[in-house]
Structure formats: C-alpha cells, structure tokens
C-alpha cells in the first residue's frame, strides 16, 4: 500500500492514517455541532464576545480539516501519491493548491492560537471590568476574529503572487507539500514567525497563567465555568503545538533534513497537532452545562425518533403477518 522506501514503519503509517480519518470525522461532527448549537439554538451560554470567538475557532478547525488534513490523508496512501504528485508538480492549479496547503498548515493553527489568545484576553477584561462586560456584543468578537485572520491571509496572498513561488514548496517523502522558503523570503518569514506565531503563543501562555491565578485566588463565582473553558482550550493548544514548534525551529536551522529523527518528529508533530481539531467541542461539552444539555437533549430525541420508527415498523410487520379472521383482528375492527 505504501512506498518501500518510506522512512516510517509500516504499522506507524497505518496508525497515522487511521488517526487522521478518525480526526476528520470527529472534527467535522463536533465543530459543526458547536456552530449549529450556537448560531441556531443559542445553546452556549457565555458573554457574546466569547461566543463569537468560539464560533470562529470552530470555523478555523473545520477549515484546517477540509483544506489541510483531508489532502494530507489522501496523500498518505501509495495509490494516490503518484497521481497527486503529478497534479501538484505539473499543473498550474496543482502548484497553487500545493502552495495553499503548505501555508495553511502553518498559518491556520497560528490563527487558532491568536483567536484563543483573544478569547483569554476577552475573559480577563470581563473579570477585571465586569460592568463593561454587560455591553459587549458579538460584533466585537467577530471584529477580533477578523483581526486574527487578517495577517495570515495577507501573508498567504503575498506569497502566492510572488514570481518564484514554485521553488518554495517541496515534498517530504512524497506525501505533503511543505513551505521551506528561500533566501529572498527568510527575513519576511522570520518576522512573520516572531510576530504572528511566537508572540501569540507567548501571549497565550501568559494570559492562561493570569486566568489560572485569577481562578485560584478569586474563584470568579458564576464565571468559573467559562474561565475553565478558556484555560482548557489554551492548554490543549499550547501542548499540541509544542512538537510542531520544535519541528519548525529544526527546519529553519536546516539540520538533519532527511534523517530518520527529522521525519519521526514530523509525524509526531502532525499527529499531536491535529488533536486541537476535535478537542474544543469536547472541552465545551464537558465544561459548559448549557451545551451539554443541548447535546444530550438532541441525542435523546434522535434515539427516541429511531426507537419509535423501529417500533412502528415492527408493529406494522406484525399486523401484516397476522392471519385474517382471528379474535384479535375482529376485536380491533369493532373498536
């Protein structure tokens, strides 16, 4: 199924492929449920700004799933590698798609970090100035989300229209498009990495510690659940992004390219990083009573609908198979 010269053990590739497929299913289901419950049923009871940011986190996770994880999962299989590689390397659309996938792999997670950081800072401002929190709206949350998207969108567009974009993208053993940069982009890449990847991560770490200290000292009363949501989302993102950050630093120093450890680190960072795609809905379900009650009620209603349908089908089959002229039939006719 896979190439013989693939530097990973075969069982490891099967595990990674199964993990990717499972993540795709859970990410699309969980994040779609978050969006539907919030936009249609208003089931997430938080301040409006936080709700808007959580909705946009779900949008980012769905985009990462469809635009990054799905192509990567397809490219893992041996039967698709030659076809996909030919598409990426020999067609204009394929080169643009490879560029998009390569950039989105790094910048969409960074946007997620930025948005989680905005979520923490928003909650801190609510705790420090509770009277102002009453007038915060979803529009403010959507504006913060737009500002979180903007620098990464600008970066992707700027690189996509550059003249030598094809030389920026390479394959790591025939199954991913990866941005590696060139001597003309190192300064811009370094500046963007510091400003829009490293800085938001550091700010997220500091704001998470501040929320935790605030929770420890003040208890924050009725805001406790929402603070726990923020801290949990931030911790998952920080832990899941750590291997990817190490891989990016290693890649930028250009040491060990092609070595077994380099590829192993890539697999570990990839497998751990995609945990964030389905972790947020689980965190919200476990820590927000309103969302949990909504999901439980919908699950119960769905189960009841299936049970009633099966019961009615069984009753219909029994009625159709019952012989004519029996006592029970005559009684039912009279009634």
PDB file of C-alpha atoms in Angstrom, residues 57 60 64 99-100 102-118 144-161 169 179 188-204 237 241 245:
ATOM      1  CA  UNK A  57     -12.443  28.715  16.439  1.00  0.00           C
ATOM      2  CA  UNK A  60     -10.871  27.528  11.725  1.00  0.00           C
ATOM      3  CA  UNK A  64      -7.993  23.041   8.755  1.00  0.00           C
ATOM      4  CA  UNK A  99       1.214  26.407  -2.031  1.00  0.00           C
ATOM      5  CA  UNK A 100      -2.119  26.872  -0.285  1.00  0.00           C
ATOM      6  CA  UNK A 102       1.709  24.321   2.652  1.00  0.00           C
ATOM      7  CA  UNK A 103       0.880  27.768   4.018  1.00  0.00           C
ATOM      8  CA  UNK A 104      -2.427  26.815   5.580  1.00  0.00           C
ATOM      9  CA  UNK A 105      -0.730  24.033   7.540  1.00  0.00           C
ATOM     10  CA  UNK A 106       1.271  26.630   9.484  1.00  0.00           C
ATOM     11  CA  UNK A 107      -0.887  29.747   9.398  1.00  0.00           C
ATOM     12  CA  UNK A 108      -4.328  28.315  10.216  1.00  0.00           C
ATOM     13  CA  UNK A 109      -3.026  26.860  13.513  1.00  0.00           C
ATOM     14  CA  UNK A 110      -1.399  30.227  14.215  1.00  0.00           C
ATOM     15  CA  UNK A 111      -4.753  31.911  13.624  1.00  0.00           C
ATOM     16  CA  UNK A 112      -6.256  29.446  16.086  1.00  0.00           C
ATOM     17  CA  UNK A 113      -3.612  30.429  18.655  1.00  0.00           C
ATOM     18  CA  UNK A 114      -4.282  34.103  18.009  1.00  0.00           C
ATOM     19  CA  UNK A 115      -8.029  33.576  18.463  1.00  0.00           C
ATOM     20  CA  UNK A 116      -7.565  31.582  21.666  1.00  0.00           C
ATOM     21  CA  UNK A 117      -5.338  34.383  22.948  1.00  0.00           C
ATOM     22  CA  UNK A 118      -8.094  36.897  22.126  1.00  0.00           C
ATOM     23  CA  UNK A 144     -11.402  40.295  16.948  1.00  0.00           C
ATOM     24  CA  UNK A 145     -11.745  37.161  14.826  1.00  0.00           C
ATOM     25  CA  UNK A 146     -11.279  39.203  11.632  1.00  0.00           C
ATOM     26  CA  UNK A 147      -8.115  40.762  13.063  1.00  0.00           C
ATOM     27  CA  UNK A 148      -6.916  37.246  13.908  1.00  0.00           C
ATOM     28  CA  UNK A 149      -7.391  36.128  10.292  1.00  0.00           C
ATOM     29  CA  UNK A 150      -6.040  39.238   8.587  1.00  0.00           C
ATOM     30  CA  UNK A 151      -2.227  38.915   8.920  1.00  0.00           C
ATOM     31  CA  UNK A 152      -2.245  35.288   7.788  1.00  0.00           C
ATOM     32  CA  UNK A 153      -4.490  35.987   4.808  1.00  0.00           C
ATOM     33  CA  UNK A 154      -2.178  38.828   3.759  1.00  0.00           C
ATOM     34  CA  UNK A 155       0.865  36.581   4.105  1.00  0.00           C
ATOM     35  CA  UNK A 156      -0.645  33.773   2.047  1.00  0.00           C
ATOM     36  CA  UNK A 157      -1.749  36.131  -0.724  1.00  0.00           C
ATOM     37  CA  UNK A 158       1.620  37.904  -0.804  1.00  0.00           C
ATOM     38  CA  UNK A 159       3.499  34.643  -1.193  1.00  0.00           C
ATOM     39  CA  UNK A 160       1.022  33.177  -3.681  1.00  0.00           C
ATOM     40  CA  UNK A 161       1.540  36.069  -6.129  1.00  0.00           C
ATOM     41  CA  UNK A 169       7.414  24.165  -1.925  1.00  0.00           C
ATOM     42  CA  UNK A 179       6.774  25.535   2.818  1.00  0.00           C
ATOM     43  CA  UNK A 188       9.961  38.137   5.987  1.00  0.00           C
ATOM     44  CA  UNK A 189       9.395  34.579   7.206  1.00  0.00           C
ATOM     45  CA  UNK A 190      11.357  35.272  10.390  1.00  0.00           C
ATOM     46  CA  UNK A 191       9.438  38.495  11.063  1.00  0.00           C
ATOM     47  CA  UNK A 192       6.076  36.837  10.487  1.00  0.00           C
ATOM     48  CA  UNK A 193       7.041  33.834  12.609  1.00  0.00           C
ATOM     49  CA  UNK A 194       8.028  36.091  15.521  1.00  0.00           C
ATOM     50  CA  UNK A 195       5.080  38.497  15.264  1.00  0.00           C
ATOM     51  CA  UNK A 196       2.241  36.155  14.330  1.00  0.00           C
ATOM     52  CA  UNK A 197       3.334  32.747  15.641  1.00  0.00           C
ATOM     53  CA  UNK A 198       5.790  33.101  18.527  1.00  0.00           C
ATOM     54  CA  UNK A 199       4.314  36.267  20.045  1.00  0.00           C
ATOM     55  CA  UNK A 200       0.686  34.989  20.137  1.00  0.00           C
ATOM     56  CA  UNK A 201       1.910  31.724  21.674  1.00  0.00           C
ATOM     57  CA  UNK A 202       3.804  33.574  24.409  1.00  0.00           C
ATOM     58  CA  UNK A 203       0.838  35.882  24.999  1.00  0.00           C
ATOM     59  CA  UNK A 204      -1.488  32.876  25.167  1.00  0.00           C
ATOM     60  CA  UNK A 237      -3.412  24.318  22.076  1.00  0.00           C
ATOM     61  CA  UNK A 241       1.612  22.936  19.247  1.00  0.00           C
ATOM     62  CA  UNK A 245       7.170  24.481  17.131  1.00  0.00           C
TER      63      UNK A 245
END
